[in-house]
mmCIF file of C-alpha atoms in Angstrom:
data_model
loop_
_atom_site.group_PDB
_atom_site.id
_atom_site.type_symbol
_atom_site.label_atom_id
_atom_site.label_comp_id
_atom_site.label_asym_id
_atom_site.label_seq_id
_atom_site.Cartn_x
_atom_site.Cartn_y
_atom_site.Cartn_z
ATOM 1 C CA MET A 1 12.232 16.314 2.584
ATOM 2 C CA ALA A 2 14.039 13.643 4.188
ATOM 3 C CA LYS A 3 15.205 10.939 1.850
ATOM 4 C CA LYS A 4 13.130 7.763 2.279
ATOM 5 C CA ASN A 5 13.950 4.292 1.150
ATOM 6 C CA LYS A 6 10.997 2.244 0.365
ATOM 7 C CA GLU A 7 11.207 -1.011 2.050
ATOM 8 C CA PRO A 8 11.753 -3.843 -0.299
ATOM 9 C CA SER A 9 9.141 -6.528 -0.343
ATOM 10 C CA LYS A 10 10.004 -10.049 -1.065
ATOM 11 C CA THR A 11 7.861 -12.947 -1.892
ATOM 12 C CA SER A 12 8.412 -16.364 -3.137
ATOM 13 C CA GLY A 13 6.003 -17.878 -5.641
ATOM 14 C CA SER A 14 7.346 -21.049 -7.286
ATOM 15 C CA SER A 15 5.706 -24.307 -6.294
ATOM 16 C CA ARG A 16 7.337 -27.262 -4.566
ATOM 17 C CA ASN A 17 7.621 -30.694 -5.801
ATOM 18 C CA LYS A 18 6.340 -32.476 -2.654
ATOM 19 C CA MET A 19 6.453 -35.971 -3.958
ATOM 20 C CA ILE A 20 9.968 -35.772 -5.208
ATOM 21 C CA TYR A 21 11.250 -34.462 -1.777
ATOM 22 C CA THR A 22 9.309 -37.017 0.109
ATOM 23 C CA VAL A 23 10.924 -39.896 -1.829
ATOM 24 C CA VAL A 24 14.289 -38.262 -1.391
ATOM 25 C CA VAL A 25 13.918 -38.113 2.306
ATOM 26 C CA VAL A 26 12.597 -41.543 2.710
ATOM 27 C CA ILE A 27 15.555 -43.058 0.528
ATOM 28 C CA LEU A 28 18.180 -41.185 2.500
ATOM 29 C CA THR A 29 16.640 -42.069 5.564
ATOM 30 C CA ILE A 30 16.740 -45.780 4.928
ATOM 31 C CA ILE A 31 20.320 -45.486 3.631
ATOM 32 C CA ALA A 32 21.433 -43.672 6.874
ATOM 33 C CA LEU A 33 19.699 -46.261 9.030
ATOM 34 C CA ILE A 34 21.204 -49.276 7.036
ATOM 35 C CA SER A 35 24.643 -47.842 7.216
ATOM 36 C CA GLY A 36 24.380 -47.482 10.958
ATOM 37 C CA ARG A 37 24.961 -43.575 10.795
ATOM 38 C CA PHE A 38 22.680 -43.210 13.853
ATOM 39 C CA SER A 39 24.425 -45.332 16.387
ATOM 40 C CA THR A 40 23.264 -45.705 19.952
ATOM 41 C CA GLU A 41 26.145 -43.354 21.128
ATOM 42 C CA GLN A 42 25.051 -40.716 18.796
ATOM 43 C CA GLN A 43 21.516 -40.860 19.683
ATOM 44 C CA GLU A 44 22.312 -40.552 23.373
ATOM 45 C CA GLN A 45 24.321 -37.449 22.564
ATOM 46 C CA GLN A 46 21.261 -36.123 20.721
ATOM 47 C CA SER A 47 18.965 -36.476 23.680
ATOM 48 C CA ASP A 48 17.373 -39.535 21.695
ATOM 49 C CA LEU A 49 16.590 -37.382 18.823
ATOM 50 C CA GLN A 50 17.410 -38.494 15.330
ATOM 51 C CA ILE A 51 18.497 -35.582 13.117
ATOM 52 C CA PHE A 52 18.305 -35.255 9.505
ATOM 53 C CA ASN A 53 19.458 -32.176 7.752
ATOM 54 C CA GLN A 54 18.383 -32.066 3.900
ATOM 55 C CA GLU A 55 16.009 -30.468 1.771
ATOM 56 C CA PHE A 56 12.317 -31.248 2.493
ATOM 57 C CA THR A 57 8.974 -29.667 2.350
ATOM 58 C CA VAL A 58 6.203 -31.632 3.834
ATOM 59 C CA SER A 59 5.805 -34.440 6.058
ATOM 60 C CA ASP A 60 3.043 -36.403 7.762
ATOM 61 C CA ALA A 61 4.757 -36.123 11.276
ATOM 62 C CA GLU A 62 2.337 -35.519 14.126
ATOM 63 C CA PHE A 63 4.030 -32.251 15.256
ATOM 64 C CA GLN A 64 5.358 -29.935 12.765
ATOM 65 C CA VAL A 65 6.604 -26.197 13.147
ATOM 66 C CA HIS A 66 7.196 -24.466 9.757
ATOM 67 C CA VAL A 67 9.097 -21.181 10.026
ATOM 68 C CA ILE A 68 7.970 -19.778 6.615
ATOM 69 C CA ASP A 69 10.489 -17.751 4.710
ATOM 70 C CA VAL A 70 8.773 -14.392 4.569
ATOM 71 C CA GLY A 71 11.532 -12.018 4.267
ATOM 72 C CA GLN A 72 11.907 -9.642 7.231
ATOM 73 C CA GLY A 73 9.108 -10.643 9.461
ATOM 74 C CA ASP A 74 7.790 -13.622 11.213
ATOM 75 C CA SER A 75 5.046 -16.223 10.199
ATOM 76 C CA ILE A 76 5.294 -19.772 11.811
ATOM 77 C CA LEU A 77 2.772 -22.515 11.358
ATOM 78 C CA VAL A 78 2.407 -25.008 13.997
ATOM 79 C CA SER A 79 0.618 -28.287 13.581
ATOM 80 C CA ALA A 80 -0.163 -30.951 16.304
ATOM 81 C CA ASP A 81 -2.138 -33.980 15.510
ATOM 82 C CA GLY A 82 -3.723 -32.109 12.617
ATOM 83 C CA GLU A 83 -4.664 -29.109 14.387
ATOM 84 C CA THR A 84 -3.113 -25.997 13.320
ATOM 85 C CA MET A 85 -1.928 -22.560 14.610
ATOM 86 C CA LEU A 86 -0.327 -19.718 12.718
ATOM 87 C CA ILE A 87 2.036 -17.334 14.746
ATOM 88 C CA ASP A 88 2.047 -14.021 12.927
ATOM 89 C CA ALA A 89 1.494 -13.236 9.409
ATOM 90 C CA ALA A 90 4.588 -11.084 8.504
ATOM 91 C CA GLU A 91 4.200 -7.898 6.328
ATOM 92 C CA SER A 92 1.377 -7.508 3.853
ATOM 93 C CA SER A 93 3.646 -8.172 1.083
ATOM 94 C CA ALA A 94 4.292 -11.761 2.338
ATOM 95 C CA SER A 95 0.775 -12.706 2.463
ATOM 96 C CA ALA A 96 0.771 -14.480 -0.934
ATOM 97 C CA LYS A 97 3.539 -16.716 0.329
ATOM 98 C CA ILE A 98 1.786 -17.438 3.378
ATOM 99 C CA ILE A 99 -1.423 -18.348 1.764
ATOM 100 C CA SER A 100 0.495 -20.487 -0.791
ATOM 101 C CA TYR A 101 2.105 -22.278 2.123
ATOM 102 C CA LEU A 102 -1.249 -22.926 3.838
ATOM 103 C CA ASN A 103 -2.672 -24.145 0.653
ATOM 104 C CA ALA A 104 0.154 -26.483 0.206
ATOM 105 C CA GLN A 105 -0.570 -27.916 3.590
ATOM 106 C CA ASN A 106 -4.147 -28.395 2.637
ATOM 107 C CA ILE A 107 -5.368 -25.951 5.396
ATOM 108 C CA THR A 108 -8.654 -24.278 4.960
ATOM 109 C CA THR A 109 -9.293 -23.439 8.612
ATOM 110 C CA LEU A 110 -6.898 -22.520 11.215
ATOM 111 C CA ASP A 111 -7.774 -23.445 14.755
ATOM 112 C CA TYR A 112 -5.526 -20.623 16.082
ATOM 113 C CA ALA A 113 -3.903 -17.562 14.768
ATOM 114 C CA VAL A 114 -1.659 -15.599 17.159
ATOM 115 C CA ALA A 115 -0.420 -11.954 16.729
ATOM 116 C CA THR A 116 2.614 -11.894 18.954
ATOM 117 C CA HIS A 117 2.635 -8.128 19.038
ATOM 118 C CA MET A 118 1.180 -5.152 16.909
ATOM 119 C CA HIS A 119 4.131 -4.260 14.515
ATOM 120 C CA ALA A 120 3.597 -4.413 10.866
ATOM 121 C CA ASP A 121 6.125 -7.032 10.125
ATOM 122 C CA HIS A 122 4.043 -9.531 12.276
ATOM 123 C CA ILE A 123 0.454 -8.451 11.586
ATOM 124 C CA GLY A 124 0.494 -7.057 8.134
ATOM 125 C CA GLY A 125 -0.373 -10.299 6.318
ATOM 126 C CA PHE A 126 -3.329 -11.200 8.430
ATOM 127 C CA PRO A 127 -6.117 -9.371 6.386
ATOM 128 C CA LYS A 128 -5.381 -11.205 3.348
ATOM 129 C CA VAL A 129 -4.506 -14.510 5.105
ATOM 130 C CA LEU A 130 -7.783 -14.361 6.976
ATOM 131 C CA GLY A 131 -9.562 -13.594 3.793
ATOM 132 C CA ALA A 132 -8.245 -16.818 2.291
ATOM 133 C CA VAL A 133 -8.714 -19.423 5.163
ATOM 134 C CA GLY A 134 -11.158 -19.639 7.954
ATOM 135 C CA LEU A 135 -10.150 -19.020 11.727
ATOM 136 C CA LYS A 136 -11.692 -20.360 14.870
ATOM 137 C CA ASN A 137 -9.588 -18.344 17.554
ATOM 138 C CA MET A 138 -7.603 -15.119 17.470
ATOM 139 C CA LEU A 139 -5.080 -14.432 20.233
ATOM 140 C CA GLU A 140 -2.804 -11.689 20.999
ATOM 141 C CA PRO A 141 -1.144 -10.336 24.279
ATOM 142 C CA VAL A 142 -2.625 -7.883 26.698
ATOM 143 C CA TYR A 143 -1.131 -4.346 26.212
ATOM 144 C CA GLN A 144 -2.101 -0.971 27.392
ATOM 145 C CA ASP A 145 -3.839 1.716 25.499
ATOM 146 C CA SER A 146 -0.818 3.944 25.320
ATOM 147 C CA LEU A 147 0.777 1.456 23.128
ATOM 148 C CA ILE A 148 -2.004 0.998 20.590
ATOM 149 C CA PRO A 149 -0.525 1.446 17.119
ATOM 150 C CA THR A 150 -1.996 4.156 14.973
ATOM 151 C CA THR A 151 -1.126 2.492 11.605
ATOM 152 C CA LYS A 152 -3.660 1.580 8.897
ATOM 153 C CA THR A 153 -1.928 -1.851 9.204
ATOM 154 C CA TYR A 154 -3.338 -2.255 12.872
ATOM 155 C CA GLU A 155 -6.894 -1.063 11.819
ATOM 156 C CA LYS A 156 -6.842 -3.434 8.911
ATOM 157 C CA TYR A 157 -5.753 -6.217 11.365
ATOM 158 C CA LEU A 158 -8.804 -5.388 13.508
ATOM 159 C CA ASP A 159 -11.005 -5.262 10.476
ATOM 160 C CA ALA A 160 -9.889 -8.809 9.597
ATOM 161 C CA VAL A 161 -10.327 -10.291 12.939
ATOM 162 C CA GLU A 162 -13.796 -8.963 13.355
ATOM 163 C CA ALA A 163 -14.863 -10.197 9.834
ATOM 164 C CA SER A 164 -13.268 -13.630 10.517
ATOM 165 C CA GLY A 165 -15.931 -14.158 13.318
ATOM 166 C CA ALA A 166 -13.130 -15.901 15.503
ATOM 167 C CA LYS A 167 -13.108 -15.748 19.209
ATOM 168 C CA TYR A 168 -10.723 -12.981 20.030
ATOM 169 C CA THR A 169 -8.676 -13.142 23.229
ATOM 170 C CA ALA A 170 -6.023 -11.160 24.834
ATOM 171 C CA MET A 171 -3.584 -13.436 26.960
ATOM 172 C CA LYS A 172 -0.948 -13.121 29.576
ATOM 173 C CA THR A 173 1.168 -15.262 31.761
ATOM 174 C CA GLY A 174 -0.747 -18.208 33.373
ATOM 175 C CA ASP A 175 -3.206 -18.633 30.442
ATOM 176 C CA SER A 176 -2.974 -21.872 28.467
ATOM 177 C CA PHE A 177 -4.787 -23.887 25.655
ATOM 178 C CA THR A 178 -4.433 -26.914 23.732
ATOM 179 C CA LEU A 179 -3.482 -27.780 20.113
ATOM 180 C CA GLY A 180 -4.191 -31.358 19.450
ATOM 181 C CA SER A 181 -2.335 -33.144 22.436
ATOM 182 C CA ALA A 182 -0.070 -30.158 22.695
ATOM 183 C CA LYS A 183 -0.204 -28.178 25.826
ATOM 184 C CA ILE A 184 0.437 -24.389 25.277
ATOM 185 C CA ASP A 185 1.296 -22.075 28.237
ATOM 186 C CA VAL A 186 1.655 -18.339 27.747
ATOM 187 C CA LEU A 187 5.007 -17.326 29.424
ATOM 188 C CA ALA A 188 4.787 -13.558 28.793
ATOM 189 C CA PRO A 189 3.679 -10.810 28.999
ATOM 190 C CA VAL A 190 2.980 -11.111 32.709
ATOM 191 C CA SER A 191 0.758 -7.914 32.599
ATOM 192 C CA GLU A 192 -0.448 -5.198 30.337
ATOM 193 C CA HIS A 193 2.282 -2.853 31.688
ATOM 194 C CA ALA A 194 5.188 -3.291 29.222
ATOM 195 C CA SER A 195 6.728 -0.269 27.953
ATOM 196 C CA SER A 196 7.346 -1.216 24.268
ATOM 197 C CA LEU A 197 5.335 -3.340 21.858
ATOM 198 C CA ASN A 198 8.342 -5.706 21.339
ATOM 199 C CA ASN A 199 8.081 -6.444 25.047
ATOM 200 C CA THR A 200 4.463 -7.213 25.005
ATOM 201 C CA SER A 201 5.190 -10.246 22.608
ATOM 202 C CA LEU A 202 3.067 -13.147 23.346
ATOM 203 C CA VAL A 203 5.583 -15.856 24.298
ATOM 204 C CA LEU A 204 4.311 -19.413 23.908
ATOM 205 C CA ARG A 205 5.709 -22.664 25.528
ATOM 206 C CA VAL A 206 4.390 -25.560 23.433
ATOM 207 C CA GLN A 207 4.861 -29.006 24.998
ATOM 208 C CA TYR A 208 4.220 -32.027 22.808
ATOM 209 C CA ASP A 209 5.133 -35.507 24.178
ATOM 210 C CA ASP A 210 8.640 -35.193 25.356
ATOM 211 C CA ILE A 211 9.738 -32.023 23.558
ATOM 212 C CA VAL A 212 9.344 -28.297 24.271
ATOM 213 C CA CYS A 213 9.217 -25.425 21.685
ATOM 214 C CA ILE A 214 9.338 -21.777 22.650
ATOM 215 C CA PHE A 215 8.129 -19.017 20.443
ATOM 216 C CA THR A 216 9.209 -15.507 21.428
ATOM 217 C CA GLY A 217 7.761 -13.006 18.899
ATOM 218 C CA ASP A 218 10.043 -9.805 19.144
ATOM 219 C CA MET A 219 10.521 -10.406 22.967
ATOM 220 C CA GLU A 220 13.741 -8.467 24.154
ATOM 221 C CA THR A 221 15.926 -8.931 27.204
ATOM 222 C CA PRO A 222 13.598 -6.967 29.438
ATOM 223 C CA GLU A 223 10.585 -9.437 28.694
ATOM 224 C CA GLU A 224 13.199 -12.343 29.034
ATOM 225 C CA LYS A 225 14.076 -11.045 32.541
ATOM 226 C CA THR A 226 10.428 -10.878 33.420
ATOM 227 C CA ILE A 227 10.050 -14.552 32.402
ATOM 228 C CA LEU A 228 13.013 -15.619 34.297
ATOM 229 C CA ASN A 229 11.608 -13.883 37.381
ATOM 230 C CA THR A 230 8.015 -15.129 37.036
ATOM 231 C CA VAL A 231 8.213 -18.681 35.443
ATOM 232 C CA ASP A 232 9.548 -21.906 36.973
ATOM 233 C CA ASN A 233 12.916 -21.800 34.990
ATOM 234 C CA ALA A 234 12.957 -25.532 34.761
ATOM 235 C CA GLN A 235 9.945 -25.193 32.474
ATOM 236 C CA LEU A 236 12.127 -23.174 29.982
ATOM 237 C CA LYS A 237 14.442 -25.946 28.796
ATOM 238 C CA ALA A 238 13.453 -26.386 25.158
ATOM 239 C CA THR A 239 14.144 -28.725 22.216
ATOM 240 C CA PHE A 240 13.232 -25.846 19.792
ATOM 241 C CA LEU A 241 13.642 -22.074 20.049
ATOM 242 C CA LYS A 242 12.337 -19.336 17.665
ATOM 243 C CA ALA A 243 14.840 -16.688 18.490
ATOM 244 C CA GLY A 244 13.401 -13.562 19.540
ATOM 245 C CA HIS A 245 13.334 -10.278 17.298
ATOM 246 C CA HIS A 246 14.827 -11.841 14.165
ATOM 247 C CA GLY A 247 18.164 -12.638 15.891
ATOM 248 C CA SER A 248 18.789 -9.088 17.001
ATOM 249 C CA ASP A 249 21.260 -8.161 19.736
ATOM 250 C CA THR A 250 18.210 -6.910 21.696
ATOM 251 C CA SER A 251 17.207 -10.421 22.337
ATOM 252 C CA SER A 252 18.408 -13.953 23.178
ATOM 253 C CA GLY A 253 20.336 -12.720 26.186
ATOM 254 C CA GLU A 254 22.695 -15.116 27.911
ATOM 255 C CA ALA A 255 20.633 -15.394 31.031
ATOM 256 C CA PHE A 256 17.651 -16.610 29.176
ATOM 257 C CA LEU A 257 19.625 -18.846 26.865
ATOM 258 C CA GLU A 258 21.225 -20.574 29.886
ATOM 259 C CA GLN A 259 17.808 -21.719 31.039
ATOM 260 C CA VAL A 260 16.345 -22.502 27.614
ATOM 261 C CA ARG A 261 19.522 -24.390 26.309
ATOM 262 C CA PRO A 262 18.013 -24.919 23.021
ATOM 263 C CA GLU A 263 18.977 -27.947 20.748
ATOM 264 C CA TYR A 264 17.476 -26.433 17.546
ATOM 265 C CA VAL A 265 17.042 -22.656 16.650
ATOM 266 C CA ALA A 266 15.288 -20.846 14.056
ATOM 267 C CA ILE A 267 15.806 -17.268 13.035
ATOM 268 C CA SER A 268 13.237 -15.446 10.683
ATOM 269 C CA CYS A 269 14.869 -12.330 8.973
ATOM 270 C CA GLY A 270 15.133 -11.168 5.435
ATOM 271 C CA VAL A 271 18.230 -11.268 3.046
ATOM 272 C CA ASP A 272 20.420 -8.167 3.427
ATOM 273 C CA ASN A 273 17.961 -6.543 5.763
ATOM 274 C CA LYS A 274 18.845 -2.881 6.995
ATOM 275 C CA TYR A 275 18.697 -3.748 10.537
ATOM 276 C CA GLY A 276 21.730 -6.255 10.734
ATOM 277 C CA HIS A 277 19.476 -9.064 11.651
ATOM 278 C CA PRO A 278 20.847 -11.475 12.822
ATOM 279 C CA ALA A 279 23.424 -9.970 14.995
ATOM 280 C CA GLU A 280 26.704 -11.798 14.870
ATOM 281 C CA SER A 281 26.905 -11.528 18.747
ATOM 282 C CA THR A 282 23.505 -13.293 19.015
ATOM 283 C CA LEU A 283 24.438 -16.097 16.651
ATOM 284 C CA GLU A 284 27.730 -16.790 18.964
ATOM 285 C CA HIS A 285 25.355 -16.773 22.013
ATOM 286 C CA LEU A 286 23.292 -19.364 20.346
ATOM 287 C CA ARG A 287 25.942 -21.536 18.911
ATOM 288 C CA ALA A 288 27.414 -21.759 22.479
ATOM 289 C CA TYR A 289 24.252 -24.173 22.828
ATOM 290 C CA THR A 290 23.813 -25.707 19.471
ATOM 291 C CA ASP A 291 25.066 -26.036 15.935
ATOM 292 C CA ASN A 292 21.643 -26.284 14.711
ATOM 293 C CA VAL A 293 20.989 -22.553 14.284
ATOM 294 C CA TYR A 294 18.901 -22.059 10.835
ATOM 295 C CA ILE A 295 18.122 -18.682 9.310
ATOM 296 C CA THR A 296 15.433 -18.244 6.917
ATOM 297 C CA ALA A 297 17.380 -15.695 4.902
ATOM 298 C CA GLN A 298 19.989 -18.324 4.019
ATOM 299 C CA GLN A 299 18.028 -21.484 4.092
ATOM 300 C CA GLY A 300 14.530 -20.467 3.240
ATOM 301 C CA ASP A 301 11.687 -22.245 4.962
ATOM 302 C CA VAL A 302 12.863 -24.106 8.132
ATOM 303 C CA ILE A 303 10.880 -27.027 9.472
ATOM 304 C CA PHE A 304 11.045 -29.029 12.580
ATOM 305 C CA LEU A 305 9.314 -32.322 12.730
ATOM 306 C CA TYR A 306 8.650 -34.581 15.651
ATOM 307 C CA ASP A 307 7.289 -38.104 15.751
ATOM 308 C CA LYS A 308 6.258 -39.265 19.166
ATOM 309 C CA ASP A 309 6.289 -42.908 18.115
ATOM 310 C CA THR A 310 9.748 -42.994 17.323
ATOM 311 C CA LYS A 311 10.686 -39.941 19.606
ATOM 312 C CA SER A 312 12.554 -38.640 16.494
ATOM 313 C CA ALA A 313 13.005 -35.174 15.435
ATOM 314 C CA GLN A 314 14.177 -33.590 12.161
ATOM 315 C CA MET A 315 15.173 -30.240 11.359
ATOM 316 C CA LEU A 316 14.979 -29.521 7.702
ATOM 317 C CA THR A 317 14.987 -26.738 5.112
ATOM 318 C CA ASN A 318 13.780 -26.438 1.653
ATOM 319 C CA GLY A 319 16.652 -24.248 0.501
ATOM 320 C CA LYS A 320 16.443 -20.735 -1.143
ATOM 321 C CA GLU A 321 14.779 -20.281 -4.455
ATOM 322 C CA MET B 1 -1.805 12.193 4.838
ATOM 323 C CA LEU B 2 0.128 11.652 7.943
ATOM 324 C CA TYR B 3 2.921 9.308 8.561
ATOM 325 C CA SER B 4 2.699 6.862 11.512
ATOM 326 C CA ILE B 5 5.775 5.373 13.268
ATOM 327 C CA ASP B 6 5.001 1.647 13.078
ATOM 328 C CA ARG B 7 8.470 0.661 15.013
ATOM 329 C CA PHE B 8 11.969 1.389 15.771
ATOM 330 C CA GLU B 9 14.664 -1.025 14.581
ATOM 331 C CA GLY B 10 17.921 0.100 16.123
ATOM 332 C CA ASN B 11 18.925 3.295 14.729
ATOM 333 C CA TYR B 12 16.098 3.187 12.210
ATOM 334 C CA ALA B 13 12.501 4.169 12.287
ATOM 335 C CA VAL B 14 9.793 2.510 10.175
ATOM 336 C CA LEU B 15 7.140 4.855 9.114
ATOM 337 C CA GLU B 16 3.847 3.724 7.255
ATOM 338 C CA HIS B 17 2.385 6.258 4.951
ATOM 339 C CA GLY B 18 -0.687 5.269 3.106
ATOM 340 C CA ASP B 19 0.098 1.408 1.887
ATOM 341 C CA ALA B 20 3.833 2.191 1.815
ATOM 342 C CA PHE B 21 6.525 1.764 4.338
ATOM 343 C CA TYR B 22 9.682 3.779 4.548
ATOM 344 C CA THR B 23 12.895 3.504 6.697
ATOM 345 C CA ILE B 24 14.637 6.548 7.924
ATOM 346 C CA GLU B 25 17.286 7.379 10.276
ATOM 347 C CA ARG B 26 15.903 7.584 13.744
ATOM 348 C CA GLN B 27 17.863 10.849 14.401
ATOM 349 C CA GLU B 28 15.804 12.525 11.882
ATOM 350 C CA LEU B 29 12.639 12.497 14.180
ATOM 351 C CA PRO B 30 12.175 14.509 17.201
ATOM 352 C CA GLU B 31 13.933 12.996 20.386
ATOM 353 C CA GLU B 32 10.726 12.454 22.049
ATOM 354 C CA ALA B 33 9.070 10.367 19.142
ATOM 355 C CA SER B 34 7.557 7.190 20.101
ATOM 356 C CA GLU B 35 6.065 4.201 18.271
ATOM 357 C CA GLY B 36 2.625 5.119 17.058
ATOM 358 C CA ASP B 37 3.155 8.795 16.958
ATOM 359 C CA LEU B 38 1.624 10.366 13.909
ATOM 360 C CA LEU B 39 4.060 12.770 11.953
ATOM 361 C CA ASP B 40 3.868 15.261 9.247
ATOM 362 C CA TRP B 41 6.607 16.927 7.251
ATOM 363 C CA THR B 42 7.188 20.502 7.607
ATOM 364 C CA ASP B 43 9.850 23.088 6.505
ATOM 365 C CA GLU B 44 11.490 22.783 9.884
ATOM 366 C CA GLY B 45 11.444 18.768 9.550
ATOM 367 C CA TRP B 46 9.268 16.035 11.032
ATOM 368 C CA ARG B 47 6.607 17.323 13.604
ATOM 369 C CA ILE B 48 4.714 15.016 15.870
ATOM 370 C CA ARG B 49 1.032 15.598 15.620
ATOM 371 C CA HIS B 50 0.141 14.928 19.245
ATOM 372 C CA GLU B 51 -3.713 15.537 19.123
ATOM 373 C CA ASP B 52 -4.141 13.407 15.932
ATOM 374 C CA THR B 53 -2.170 10.635 17.377
ATOM 375 C CA ASN B 54 -4.106 10.731 20.801
ATOM 376 C CA SER B 55 -7.477 10.742 18.963
ATOM 377 C CA ARG B 56 -6.722 8.002 16.649
ATOM 378 C CA ARG B 57 -5.241 5.779 19.290
ATOM 379 C CA GLN B 58 -8.218 6.406 21.559
ATOM 380 C CA MET B 59 -10.524 5.413 18.713
ATOM 381 C CA LEU B 60 -8.742 2.197 17.765
ATOM 382 C CA ALA B 61 -8.316 1.242 21.701
ATOM 383 C CA GLU B 62 -12.072 1.760 22.252
ATOM 384 C CA ARG B 63 -12.702 -0.506 19.137
ATOM 385 C CA ARG B 64 -10.310 -3.145 20.317
ATOM 386 C CA ARG B 65 -11.937 -3.084 23.794
ATOM 387 C CA ARG B 66 -15.496 -3.571 22.426
ATOM 388 C CA MET B 67 -14.246 -6.490 20.146
ATOM 389 C CA LEU B 68 -12.655 -8.229 23.249
ATOM 390 C CA GLU B 69 -15.602 -7.679 25.366
ATOM 391 C CA GLY B 70 -17.841 -9.067 22.623
ATOM 392 C CA ASN B 71 -16.077 -12.518 23.180
ATOM 393 C CA SER B 72 -16.381 -12.425 26.875
#
């Protein structure tokens, strides 16, 4: 029989000291402001955003994106004005980490959960997560029957969605919904006729006040090209980008990035993963636009915060454990 | 118990077998193998179980369709 290597599973279980981190952040912020670190000139260079790079965990910011360090997979918590959306739930082995993370944020019911596409490293954790927290709306992309997975993971995902009692909706380009005061537009898929599951990824454009965030699932360059051909490209300029497909060289093509021109980028992938994620070539493409490229495999949970009163954004990590 | 191809990652294929996942070289699989194909291991190597794949896919597709229609 062929040699098979069991996939390593990796979860993180230690608790965080929210109070200490919060105090540290406040003190460092005050010191930075007093010392004049953020001059008017620097603010203009940073599109009126203030940037703090330091250890942090939880904030009261009105808009938050938490790219949870789930190893090789995706799970991203988005919160706007107190309403919450979980984009993907990684592999089953990461569900304890995700549940712990949601508990730490005092989340008992999610307003939305999104399954960007039906691979196990994106939907595997949903059964246990949806057993631990309530859910109002479950969203996924349209996709054709010929791409329906045959995995037990997929069947368990359907079981969990059904048991949750959530409203279950398949979405495509042109659909939209709101999360707090954030407006969320579906950029892709344009139809159910994508030829691979990665390219069925439900791609979301989230606009909150003056900023835009784009979440890409495992979208590859064919789906990027479809977006470029179907969506007003001016709508693609983004403050924050979750790079597609764990930073693989299948994604984050130059034509797409030229329109997005991200100021902050997060890549979710596992330490020493077999697949070579993220690709060095992709990192080079991304760093042509910003030095603010954060990788969960290196920096742990990656957190983007925005406060609309001060028009300030922060990109933070809690460090690897 | 059959294996299911969850996905391809570059030169690798990720297979689900029961509650476990295995990563193998993609070239070990038949050239025509696609994501979602069910497989078994024979003396000649991996074999795609087309009928099992189609019937399971049809069953799950029908279930998904019913669930989505239940929300409309």
